[in-house]
């Protein structure tokens, strides 16, 4: 009898948790990729969306959950979807980059993608990973602590995604084909956006500016994503500081600041304390762009922090302070101030490095093909490379070629050291160094290798910051600096105590950054610059991490509905 009572009691309890859980978190999503009409900057055009939304739907989960997304391609072109910053242990199959881990989903087809969350907690995002389709096909991923676990900071009263984007009046597909055809740089976007809106400083936009309502005295969590294509951004809120508590899906030590910097690919969780006089305050973002003679969209996007209450709002609120466009110092003061929360992941910075990799990351030029005219520097075509190899995408994805032993899709032996040594960051460099090789080479890593990877920016064609991103891993940013990496002196200054755990690191213009990670995720994983034009020009390579010995150290089997090439 008592037993029966307990069962009934448990069932009632469970019924409640079930309802409680499912009212907030869903484990199966439908993503319908389709065109939709959107009006911005006084004109209407058709854009690629997920479920007709721009930005797209939010995926929410708890730490450690597994979620499924049914992706239906109801558009006119091939598409893939990537879960940026989700490590997907042993499951590169549904990671998403086209021709790396899958062939694209063709129009009319469907792919059920499994997202395996593990240690990530905070904010990440998803985006299309084919051509330039991610310009409008992207959205936030929110990973809450496990049930009954708390944030490592006071619970905010409410939260809001703040997603930065870029808007072109032109069809983005045209922007993409145009610059790849001419060999020149891509057209700049016409506006930056916050949650899809350019804001008050643009014509026809004022009434639709994104507004966030707050109560005086309460604290809010901003889940910030930079989904822009080609721009690192400064962001700040007029008269308010923010306190950064997380980055790239991991908590950080609280950092209170009057501006943040965020590159494409990065995410930031920041608390905002509504501690000012009730009124309207601008939030604003604009470019951080350090390249000399590199054109960029220099507009400012705004949203409004709107206090609840009875008051007459000021008619034109002042814009917040933002560092100047090329303020590298301001950018790297911010990046350098981020610290991981070591008590959350004790002593996990790997100390015994087994595999040293050093790579140059460069913008390059290729000679113009005979009989053509090219719009790159001095009549060349732009390219970009890692260790002087400009990546050429294969026509069958590398993961399948690896798994089914298909020959001549890729080759091993990507150089793990720069093939030419020169003063990488010198002001003048011989023109012949600008020309890269082209190829589809991968870096093979043994399971469990402890990797230290140094990214060395070069001044070829022109130095600029590169936000480097790796799929399948998080890494510790143990150091960065200006000029050439010095392998004797620079490692002495590494932070091996509390470096932030990231998935995207900004390598300073004419400088370097060093990261460390353990290769305990078997599979095929893309590494690339998250400035979309550099990716399109070939600044990418692939890691193949071999299986380990244990049964949970090997690749999971492919899903039954892998898209076919
Ligand atoms: Cu944001 Cu290859 O990814
Ligand atoms: Cu780059």
XYZ file of C-alpha atoms and ligand atoms in Angstrom:
569
model
C 0.000 0.000 0.000
C 2.715 2.395 0.965
C 4.549 1.356 -2.187
C 1.520 2.168 -4.318
C 1.145 5.559 -2.657
C 4.765 6.355 -3.378
C 4.341 5.443 -7.015
C 1.291 7.643 -7.376
C 3.057 10.460 -5.559
C 6.079 10.120 -7.833
C 3.864 10.102 -10.883
C 2.207 13.306 -9.785
C 5.592 14.837 -9.114
C 6.944 13.647 -12.408
C 3.899 14.883 -14.229
C 4.696 18.297 -12.851
C 8.365 18.231 -13.805
C 7.368 17.078 -17.226
C 5.069 20.042 -17.690
C 7.598 22.375 -16.072
C 10.395 21.223 -18.315
C 8.468 21.231 -21.521
C 6.847 24.597 -21.045
C 10.306 26.105 -21.495
C 12.562 23.629 -23.255
C 11.756 21.807 -26.441
C 13.860 18.962 -27.767
C 12.697 18.812 -31.332
C 12.680 21.786 -33.637
C 11.534 22.265 -37.202
C 13.637 24.624 -39.286
C 11.984 25.472 -42.584
C 14.522 27.240 -44.764
C 12.628 29.550 -47.119
C 12.585 32.953 -48.733
C 10.583 35.720 -47.050
C 9.898 39.365 -47.887
C 11.506 41.902 -45.601
C 11.435 45.687 -45.708
C 14.487 47.555 -44.465
C 16.035 50.899 -45.430
C 12.864 51.876 -47.308
C 12.839 48.951 -49.704
C 11.497 45.421 -49.786
C 13.414 42.363 -50.846
C 13.342 38.623 -50.505
C 15.816 37.095 -48.062
C 16.655 33.557 -46.997
C 15.200 32.800 -43.561
C 14.484 29.982 -41.177
C 10.731 29.784 -40.459
C 10.291 33.190 -42.120
C 12.093 34.931 -39.257
C 15.027 37.341 -39.279
C 16.907 36.785 -37.017
C 15.784 33.172 -36.908
C 14.227 31.133 -34.076
C 15.962 30.649 -30.718
C 17.020 27.153 -29.670
C 16.958 26.652 -25.881
C 18.376 23.762 -23.922
C 19.839 22.832 -20.583
C 23.518 22.037 -20.190
C 24.156 18.488 -21.399
C 20.886 18.106 -23.373
C 20.543 16.555 -26.793
C 18.281 18.357 -29.237
C 17.086 17.444 -32.735
C 16.450 19.919 -35.525
C 14.590 18.851 -38.660
C 15.934 21.086 -41.393
C 13.639 21.338 -44.441
C 15.057 23.101 -47.459
C 12.087 24.892 -49.033
C 14.385 27.394 -50.731
C 15.848 27.532 -54.216
C 19.450 26.784 -53.321
C 21.592 24.333 -51.402
C 21.901 24.967 -47.671
C 23.578 23.627 -44.533
C 23.101 24.639 -40.896
C 25.864 24.748 -38.261
C 25.586 24.934 -34.437
C 28.389 27.356 -33.703
C 30.383 26.556 -30.561
C 28.604 23.276 -29.832
C 31.318 20.628 -29.602
C 29.108 17.743 -30.756
C 31.221 15.057 -29.092
C 31.966 12.240 -31.565
C 29.288 13.556 -33.868
C 30.718 15.684 -36.681
C 27.973 14.236 -38.925
C 25.491 16.969 -38.148
C 27.954 19.812 -37.520
C 27.032 21.483 -40.790
C 29.870 23.097 -42.797
C 29.249 22.249 -46.443
C 31.743 19.938 -48.172
C 33.560 19.508 -44.847
C 31.202 17.303 -42.830
C 28.266 16.960 -45.190
C 27.026 17.604 -48.656
C 24.487 20.424 -48.777
C 20.771 19.830 -48.275
C 19.319 20.265 -51.730
C 16.101 22.193 -52.421
C 13.143 19.991 -51.468
C 15.192 17.787 -49.158
C 15.349 17.367 -45.404
C 18.046 16.525 -42.857
C 17.400 15.640 -39.195
C 20.335 17.110 -37.287
C 21.298 16.011 -33.799
C 22.842 18.647 -31.525
C 24.717 17.130 -28.610
C 25.380 19.693 -25.913
C 28.027 18.768 -23.360
C 29.895 21.310 -21.202
C 28.654 24.457 -22.964
C 26.539 26.805 -20.855
C 25.449 30.323 -21.749
C 24.865 31.725 -25.224
C 25.892 30.292 -28.590
C 24.268 30.545 -31.988
C 23.415 28.672 -35.139
C 23.946 29.811 -38.712
C 23.846 28.611 -42.286
C 27.256 27.355 -43.415
C 27.130 27.497 -47.203
C 28.032 30.431 -49.464
C 26.964 33.655 -47.787
C 23.568 32.360 -46.694
C 24.405 32.927 -43.039
C 23.876 36.692 -43.586
C 20.174 36.227 -42.865
C 19.888 32.567 -41.758
C 21.066 32.668 -38.146
C 19.758 32.752 -34.582
C 20.650 32.379 -30.908
C 21.200 29.174 -28.933
C 20.576 29.576 -25.199
C 21.938 26.940 -22.857
C 20.607 27.191 -19.308
C 22.221 25.491 -16.329
C 20.954 22.002 -15.557
C 17.595 21.858 -13.713
C 18.010 23.134 -10.149
C 21.440 24.586 -10.814
C 22.049 28.289 -10.554
C 24.036 30.774 -12.602
C 27.373 31.747 -11.040
C 25.916 35.273 -10.713
C 22.686 36.705 -9.261
C 19.656 35.558 -11.211
C 18.674 38.314 -13.653
C 15.102 39.577 -13.653
C 14.772 38.895 -17.398
C 16.967 38.268 -20.401
C 17.095 39.302 -24.048
C 19.086 38.192 -27.094
C 20.988 41.024 -28.788
C 21.965 39.802 -32.244
C 24.113 41.933 -34.532
C 23.818 41.538 -38.275
C 24.636 43.243 -41.555
C 22.050 44.283 -44.115
C 22.670 44.741 -47.837
C 20.161 46.535 -50.057
C 21.444 44.240 -52.780
C 20.644 40.519 -52.821
C 23.381 38.924 -50.658
C 23.679 36.106 -53.173
C 24.685 38.728 -55.766
C 27.207 40.332 -53.416
C 28.730 36.883 -53.009
C 28.941 35.867 -56.666
C 30.052 39.338 -57.712
C 33.183 39.622 -55.588
C 34.216 36.061 -56.294
C 33.823 36.681 -60.019
C 35.662 39.988 -60.133
C 38.385 38.980 -57.688
C 37.910 42.227 -55.760
C 36.575 42.917 -52.282
C 32.858 42.444 -51.531
C 30.483 45.417 -51.459
C 30.033 46.817 -47.975
C 26.753 46.251 -46.204
C 24.407 49.245 -46.126
C 23.510 48.965 -42.446
C 24.338 47.074 -39.325
C 21.400 45.688 -37.408
C 20.413 44.857 -33.831
C 17.854 42.048 -33.775
C 17.228 42.640 -37.462
C 16.710 46.429 -37.207
C 19.127 49.182 -38.322
C 17.697 51.642 -35.775
C 16.828 55.329 -35.542
C 19.779 56.676 -37.509
C 18.460 55.115 -40.730
C 15.617 56.328 -42.880
C 12.316 54.398 -42.652
C 13.641 52.535 -39.609
C 12.758 54.593 -36.560
C 9.347 53.108 -35.790
C 10.739 49.574 -35.911
C 13.882 50.150 -33.854
C 14.397 47.338 -31.363
C 13.288 48.381 -27.867
C 14.002 46.639 -24.598
C 11.830 47.557 -21.584
C 13.328 47.553 -18.118
C 12.265 48.389 -14.562
C 14.506 50.706 -12.625
C 16.520 48.802 -10.023
C 16.422 45.440 -11.789
C 19.178 43.457 -13.503
C 18.939 42.011 -17.002
C 20.971 39.487 -18.941
C 21.966 40.457 -22.483
C 22.786 37.440 -24.630
C 24.905 39.068 -27.310
C 25.767 37.398 -30.622
C 27.808 38.908 -33.445
C 26.250 37.384 -36.541
C 27.678 40.084 -38.837
C 29.512 38.796 -41.893
C 32.671 40.862 -42.008
C 32.835 43.173 -39.024
C 34.223 43.037 -35.525
C 32.043 45.405 -33.474
C 32.192 47.748 -30.521
C 28.987 47.883 -28.470
C 27.880 49.985 -25.542
C 24.838 51.306 -23.718
C 24.483 54.990 -23.024
C 25.072 55.884 -19.320
C 25.231 52.188 -18.325
C 28.094 49.810 -17.723
C 27.627 46.145 -18.455
C 29.178 43.253 -16.542
C 30.431 40.464 -18.771
C 29.760 37.082 -17.109
C 30.187 34.710 -20.040
C 31.708 34.387 -23.491
C 31.450 31.750 -26.240
C 29.216 29.525 -24.096
C 31.330 29.511 -20.910
C 31.230 31.635 -17.802
C 33.896 34.235 -17.187
C 34.968 36.180 -14.145
C 32.689 39.226 -13.941
C 34.152 42.097 -15.939
C 32.482 45.489 -15.627
C 33.113 47.725 -18.593
C 31.654 50.672 -20.479
C 32.065 48.990 -23.914
C 32.530 45.520 -25.305
C 34.200 44.214 -28.475
C 32.806 41.178 -30.219
C 33.929 39.489 -33.429
C 31.842 37.482 -35.858
C 31.510 34.061 -34.255
C 31.785 35.300 -30.688
C 29.039 35.540 -28.098
C 28.951 37.485 -24.822
C 26.657 37.200 -21.822
C 26.497 40.510 -19.985
C 24.445 41.780 -17.057
C 22.914 45.192 -17.319
C 21.814 46.897 -14.124
C 19.004 49.385 -14.814
C 20.292 51.936 -12.329
C 19.708 55.232 -14.147
C 16.890 57.775 -14.160
C 13.893 56.327 -15.995
C 14.252 57.458 -19.607
C 15.239 56.210 -23.055
C 18.892 55.241 -23.587
C 20.578 54.156 -26.771
C 22.449 50.909 -27.152
C 24.739 51.184 -30.163
C 27.215 49.157 -32.175
C 29.648 50.048 -34.917
C 32.732 48.607 -36.577
C 36.173 47.972 -35.173
C 38.191 47.825 -38.381
C 41.971 48.075 -38.276
C 42.954 47.360 -41.878
C 44.633 50.178 -43.772
C 42.675 51.000 -46.924
C 40.185 48.190 -46.272
C 36.721 49.613 -46.947
C 34.060 48.813 -44.330
C 30.518 49.684 -43.337
C 31.091 52.590 -40.940
C 27.456 53.091 -39.951
C 26.084 52.854 -36.400
C 23.162 50.648 -35.452
C 21.014 51.468 -32.434
C 18.380 49.963 -30.180
C 16.642 51.563 -27.210
C 16.767 50.678 -23.552
C 13.397 51.938 -22.414
C 12.626 52.308 -18.697
C 9.070 51.562 -17.598
C 7.279 54.313 -15.673
C 5.642 57.705 -16.029
C 8.003 60.253 -17.496
C 8.440 62.242 -20.652
C 11.221 60.582 -22.600
C 13.854 62.862 -24.010
C 13.320 63.395 -27.703
C 16.822 62.648 -28.927
C 18.802 60.523 -26.493
C 22.592 60.874 -26.740
C 24.635 58.113 -28.352
C 26.875 56.152 -26.003
C 30.657 56.336 -26.036
C 32.212 53.915 -28.537
C 35.954 53.576 -29.192
C 37.140 54.895 -32.563
C 36.952 52.549 -35.602
C 40.613 51.598 -35.620
C 41.228 51.595 -31.864
C 43.176 48.329 -31.649
C 44.243 49.192 -28.104
C 40.628 49.475 -26.942
C 39.752 46.198 -28.665
C 42.595 44.208 -27.143
C 42.305 45.805 -23.700
C 38.858 44.266 -23.649
C 39.885 40.844 -25.030
C 42.863 40.772 -22.677
C 40.687 41.446 -19.634
C 38.495 38.374 -20.078
C 39.261 35.636 -17.564
C 37.825 32.159 -17.292
C 36.156 30.926 -14.137
C 38.765 28.408 -12.972
C 36.729 27.153 -10.044
C 34.119 26.008 -12.535
C 36.616 23.961 -14.561
C 39.497 23.404 -12.150
C 43.017 22.951 -13.495
C 41.986 22.163 -17.003
C 44.471 24.286 -18.937
C 46.607 21.586 -20.583
C 50.230 21.888 -19.529
C 52.015 19.070 -21.324
C 51.800 20.027 -24.965
C 52.402 17.095 -27.332
C 51.720 18.846 -30.622
C 53.003 22.293 -31.538
C 51.439 23.931 -34.549
C 52.327 27.347 -35.887
C 50.369 28.903 -38.708
C 50.601 32.117 -40.636
C 47.254 33.627 -41.546
C 47.407 35.907 -44.555
C 45.439 37.801 -47.100
C 46.932 36.994 -50.511
C 46.650 37.686 -54.200
C 46.472 35.324 -57.146
C 47.428 36.270 -60.699
C 44.482 37.197 -62.877
C 43.573 34.420 -65.339
C 44.608 35.140 -68.927
C 42.037 37.167 -70.870
C 40.216 38.371 -67.732
C 40.422 41.598 -65.813
C 40.517 41.339 -62.051
C 39.426 43.817 -59.396
C 41.958 42.856 -56.689
C 45.118 44.858 -55.835
C 47.072 45.818 -59.025
C 44.771 43.773 -61.248
C 45.111 40.538 -59.253
C 42.455 38.455 -57.476
C 42.152 38.402 -53.698
C 42.822 35.138 -51.879
C 43.600 34.183 -48.279
C 45.518 31.354 -46.695
C 46.715 29.460 -43.644
C 50.389 28.463 -43.872
C 50.354 29.666 -47.441
C 47.640 27.210 -48.536
C 44.437 28.691 -49.814
C 41.782 26.054 -49.171
C 39.859 24.653 -52.101
C 36.561 23.003 -51.152
C 36.191 19.428 -52.467
C 33.051 18.191 -54.219
C 32.445 15.321 -51.780
C 32.613 16.200 -48.102
C 35.821 15.355 -46.255
C 34.039 13.491 -43.448
C 32.534 10.972 -45.866
C 35.786 10.640 -47.762
C 37.536 9.920 -44.452
C 34.900 7.537 -43.127
C 34.417 5.540 -46.343
C 38.056 5.772 -47.479
C 37.261 7.625 -50.682
C 40.529 8.621 -52.364
C 41.589 11.900 -53.981
C 39.140 14.112 -52.080
C 41.716 15.593 -49.718
C 45.319 14.959 -48.812
C 47.113 14.775 -45.477
C 50.182 16.725 -44.536
C 48.933 20.265 -44.085
C 52.091 22.089 -42.957
C 52.178 22.537 -39.192
C 54.828 25.235 -39.501
C 55.030 28.233 -41.863
C 56.607 27.055 -45.131
C 58.497 30.340 -45.586
C 60.114 32.239 -42.791
C 60.250 35.991 -43.207
C 59.572 38.989 -41.023
C 55.820 38.311 -41.057
C 54.796 41.701 -39.766
C 57.315 43.901 -41.631
C 55.955 47.081 -43.166
C 57.104 46.201 -46.686
C 57.114 42.633 -47.942
C 58.184 41.286 -51.336
C 55.229 40.901 -53.683
C 56.070 37.312 -54.614
C 55.280 36.237 -51.031
C 51.666 37.248 -51.653
C 50.909 34.299 -53.906
C 49.640 31.222 -52.002
C 49.370 27.601 -53.059
C 45.907 26.154 -53.476
C 44.832 22.781 -52.143
C 42.640 20.610 -49.947
C 45.003 19.501 -47.211
C 44.138 18.448 -43.662
C 45.945 18.227 -40.321
C 45.685 14.747 -38.780
C 45.795 14.574 -34.976
C 46.008 11.529 -32.747
C 43.234 11.128 -30.235
C 44.189 12.869 -27.004
C 46.970 15.040 -28.463
C 47.513 18.170 -26.455
C 47.728 20.894 -29.045
C 49.267 24.333 -28.812
C 48.392 26.342 -31.877
C 49.934 29.729 -32.593
C 48.211 31.921 -35.165
C 50.629 34.419 -36.673
C 49.071 37.286 -38.587
C 51.108 38.610 -41.500
C 51.264 41.976 -43.214
C 50.956 40.452 -46.684
C 48.655 42.637 -48.825
C 47.778 44.408 -45.553
C 47.541 43.330 -41.935
C 44.120 43.053 -40.308
C 42.615 41.278 -37.284
C 41.374 37.726 -37.906
C 38.727 36.066 -35.707
C 39.845 32.427 -35.917
C 37.250 29.772 -35.119
C 37.512 25.987 -34.635
C 34.614 23.553 -34.873
C 34.361 20.650 -32.417
C 36.518 22.208 -29.691
C 36.795 24.947 -27.150
C 40.243 26.239 -26.509
C 42.044 28.290 -23.917
C 43.472 31.556 -25.196
C 46.774 31.442 -23.320
C 48.380 34.485 -24.887
C 48.408 37.069 -27.656
C 50.654 39.911 -28.672
C 51.808 42.260 -31.406
C 54.565 41.592 -33.919
C 56.159 38.202 -34.539
C 55.637 35.381 -32.047
C 58.838 34.696 -30.108
C 58.867 31.065 -29.086
C 61.450 31.673 -26.363
C 60.032 34.743 -24.675
C 56.296 34.816 -25.366
C 55.354 31.483 -23.715
C 56.839 32.826 -20.449
C 53.993 35.332 -20.368
C 51.184 32.824 -21.011
C 48.197 32.789 -18.717
C 47.895 29.145 -17.678
C 45.830 29.959 -14.585
C 42.545 31.441 -15.719
C 42.513 32.005 -19.483
C 39.059 32.225 -21.065
C 37.654 29.165 -22.816
C 36.614 30.239 -26.311
C 35.641 28.989 -29.733
C 36.744 32.120 -31.624
C 39.880 34.134 -30.905
C 40.725 37.466 -32.476
C 44.334 37.493 -33.658
C 45.536 41.106 -33.532
C 46.530 42.928 -36.705
C 50.194 42.106 -37.360
C 50.257 40.058 -34.178
C 49.744 36.540 -32.881
C 47.549 34.492 -30.558
C 48.278 31.168 -28.855
C 45.612 28.639 -27.918
C 45.600 25.208 -26.299
C 43.162 22.318 -26.482
C 42.991 18.564 -26.026
C 42.084 16.652 -29.172
C 39.582 14.362 -27.470
C 36.832 14.748 -30.036
C 37.280 12.301 -32.892
C 36.046 13.478 -36.278
C 36.497 16.057 -38.980
C 36.522 19.645 -37.799
C 36.813 22.869 -39.734
C 39.033 25.756 -38.659
C 38.610 29.123 -40.334
C 38.573 32.869 -40.133
C 35.051 34.021 -39.247
C 35.290 37.113 -41.457
C 33.183 35.733 -44.272
C 35.215 37.273 -47.086
C 38.407 35.685 -45.779
C 36.668 32.312 -45.491
C 35.423 32.656 -49.065
C 38.991 33.447 -50.156
C 40.330 30.255 -48.582
C 41.412 31.073 -44.999
C 40.470 27.669 -43.649
C 41.764 24.176 -43.022
C 40.499 20.948 -41.476
C 41.509 18.836 -38.494
C 40.965 15.110 -38.644
C 41.103 13.714 -35.119
C 41.561 9.952 -35.171
C 39.580 7.561 -33.006
C 40.899 6.697 -29.565
C 40.997 3.214 -28.093
C 38.029 3.413 -25.729
C 34.496 2.663 -26.874
C 33.474 6.253 -26.158
C 36.480 7.621 -28.004
C 35.313 6.710 -31.482
C 33.160 8.396 -34.079
C 29.404 7.801 -33.763
C 27.753 6.158 -36.767
C 26.360 8.480 -39.456
C 22.642 9.291 -39.337
C 20.510 7.460 -41.930
C 19.556 10.590 -43.851
C 22.953 12.189 -44.585
C 22.433 14.488 -47.598
C 23.911 13.011 -50.771
C 26.171 14.940 -53.113
Cu 30.346 30.094 -37.007
Cu 32.430 27.507 -39.284
O 31.338 28.762 -38.093
Cu 40.464 36.781 -41.507
